[in-house]
Amino acid sequence: MIIDLSSVPQTIDMLHAGLAVSSVALLAIAIARKPKTVEKIVEKPVEKIVEVEKPVEKIVEVEKVVEVEKVVEKVVEVESKLKTASTDSALQLLSLMQQEARLIDFLNEDVSAFSDEEVGAAARVIHGGGKKVLDEYLTLAPVRTEEEETQVTILKASMHSKSA
């Protein structure tokens, strides 16, 4: 089947005739319709200015003189009996723990984003580095020689003798 779009049809079939008649009928209906006027009622709130008169109260000012006793506190500085220690040694230990065990980096890290296995692996590295610092730079010894969980009684007199 060859379709030639440049040729004009010689006959009009029933389908095309029906389409032409319906198009003309719809065009006539559209032209014949009167445009409807739409009225819309819009209520706007009206603001009313209402002035209310308030009765004026008479204010009476009374001046009352009250004598006040002035108390002056004297600040007395008392020297502490405890010797204040320098923080240099603590900072040195913290620096060593950072160098060998990366302790400060670990403590500043948000570990909630990591799995338990990752945190455990990091803890092993920190533990190894911290143990190295303790073994190289510190000598740890127990303060008391008793077994653990043994009750110890401290006498009042012994406390005063050590601080003097």
XYZ file of C-alpha atoms in Angstrom:
164
model
C 0.000 0.000 0.000
C 1.447 3.296 -1.073
C 0.246 6.463 0.631
C 0.597 9.736 -1.218
C 0.156 12.653 1.176
C 0.272 15.274 -1.553
C -2.879 13.977 -3.298
C -6.322 15.352 -2.431
C -8.921 12.655 -1.637
C -11.551 12.294 -4.380
C -14.347 10.939 -2.151
C -15.362 11.582 1.440
C -16.129 8.479 3.477
C -18.641 8.307 6.345
C -16.008 8.568 9.100
C -14.579 11.840 7.813
C -18.068 13.215 7.178
C -19.081 12.417 10.795
C -15.931 14.078 12.149
C -16.589 17.233 10.111
C -20.226 17.470 11.261
C -19.341 16.950 14.942
C -16.545 19.562 14.759
C -18.914 22.142 13.269
C -21.591 21.333 15.893
C -19.148 21.700 18.798
C -17.846 24.984 17.360
C -21.410 26.331 17.130
C -22.155 25.316 20.720
C -18.964 26.963 21.987
C -19.780 30.236 20.203
C -23.420 30.219 21.308
C -22.621 29.801 24.988
C -22.792 33.000 26.943
C -19.927 33.586 29.283
C -21.063 33.316 32.885
C -20.196 36.083 35.268
C -18.883 34.685 38.500
C -19.536 36.770 41.539
C -17.599 35.993 44.622
C -18.358 37.554 47.943
C -15.290 38.153 50.030
C -15.687 39.204 53.588
C -12.900 41.318 54.939
C -12.603 41.746 58.651
C -13.082 45.306 59.742
C -10.764 46.496 62.417
C -12.372 48.739 64.942
C -10.257 50.842 67.179
C -11.652 50.750 70.651
C -10.304 53.079 73.250
C -10.796 52.115 76.840
C -10.301 54.691 79.464
C -8.431 53.434 82.476
C -8.870 55.201 85.727
C -5.657 56.832 86.837
C -4.480 55.770 90.237
C -2.747 58.345 92.281
C 0.682 57.159 93.251
C 1.950 58.356 96.566
C 5.664 58.276 97.067
C 6.890 57.791 100.590
C 10.514 58.202 101.432
C 11.646 56.042 104.281
C 15.131 56.203 105.691
C 16.442 52.997 107.182
C 19.787 52.807 108.861
C 21.855 49.832 107.768
C 24.831 48.457 109.575
C 27.734 47.925 107.226
C 29.623 44.667 107.661
C 33.062 44.378 106.145
C 34.588 40.952 105.783
C 38.301 40.673 105.908
C 39.786 37.988 103.693
C 42.716 36.221 105.265
C 44.839 34.027 103.061
C 46.114 30.889 104.718
C 48.927 28.924 103.184
C 48.105 25.352 102.404
C 49.932 22.808 104.492
C 50.079 20.505 101.496
C 52.952 20.981 99.130
C 51.677 21.791 95.655
C 53.197 19.568 93.025
C 54.327 20.738 89.640
C 52.294 19.469 86.698
C 55.415 19.010 84.575
C 55.816 15.325 85.399
C 52.159 14.598 84.633
C 52.457 16.369 81.286
C 55.614 14.423 80.484
C 53.842 11.128 81.203
C 50.863 12.201 79.094
C 53.227 13.171 76.267
C 54.917 9.762 76.419
C 51.535 7.989 76.387
C 50.582 10.008 73.297
C 53.877 9.224 71.536
C 53.885 5.487 72.179
C 50.194 4.617 72.563
C 48.330 7.463 70.780
C 46.218 7.717 73.945
C 44.978 11.300 73.458
C 44.007 10.622 69.839
C 42.024 7.564 70.940
C 40.248 9.429 73.742
C 39.277 12.295 71.418
C 37.901 9.917 68.769
C 34.150 9.166 68.624
C 34.246 5.371 68.932
C 30.478 4.922 68.576
C 30.911 4.914 64.782
C 33.269 1.909 64.910
C 32.510 -1.760 65.462
C 33.512 -3.584 68.640
C 36.248 -5.409 66.731
C 37.787 -2.138 65.511
C 37.671 -0.593 68.997
C 39.193 -3.761 70.441
C 42.023 -3.676 67.897
C 42.733 -0.030 68.747
C 42.665 -0.846 72.466
C 45.308 -3.555 71.921
C 47.618 -1.013 70.248
C 47.064 1.512 73.042
C 47.592 -1.165 75.697
C 50.866 -2.272 74.111
C 52.191 1.284 73.810
C 51.074 2.183 77.332
C 52.718 -0.942 78.768
C 55.945 -0.006 76.955
C 55.901 3.479 78.555
C 55.232 2.045 82.021
C 58.023 -0.524 81.700
C 60.607 1.952 80.345
C 59.941 5.050 82.450
C 58.230 3.968 85.687
C 58.904 1.544 88.491
C 55.650 0.459 90.072
C 55.535 -1.116 93.529
C 52.660 -1.790 95.941
C 52.131 0.719 98.742
C 51.010 -1.993 101.169
C 52.269 -5.557 101.456
C 49.027 -7.170 102.685
C 46.943 -9.367 100.427
C 44.140 -7.703 98.488
C 40.773 -7.294 100.244
C 42.494 -7.264 103.673
C 41.020 -4.743 106.112
C 43.468 -2.080 107.254
C 42.992 0.095 110.343
C 44.542 3.536 110.194
C 45.195 5.134 113.562
C 44.509 8.794 114.106
C 47.956 9.439 115.519
C 49.665 7.984 112.468
C 47.831 10.450 110.214
C 49.113 13.432 112.190
C 52.639 12.156 112.390
C 52.928 11.850 108.610
C 51.619 15.352 107.849
C 53.925 17.038 110.386
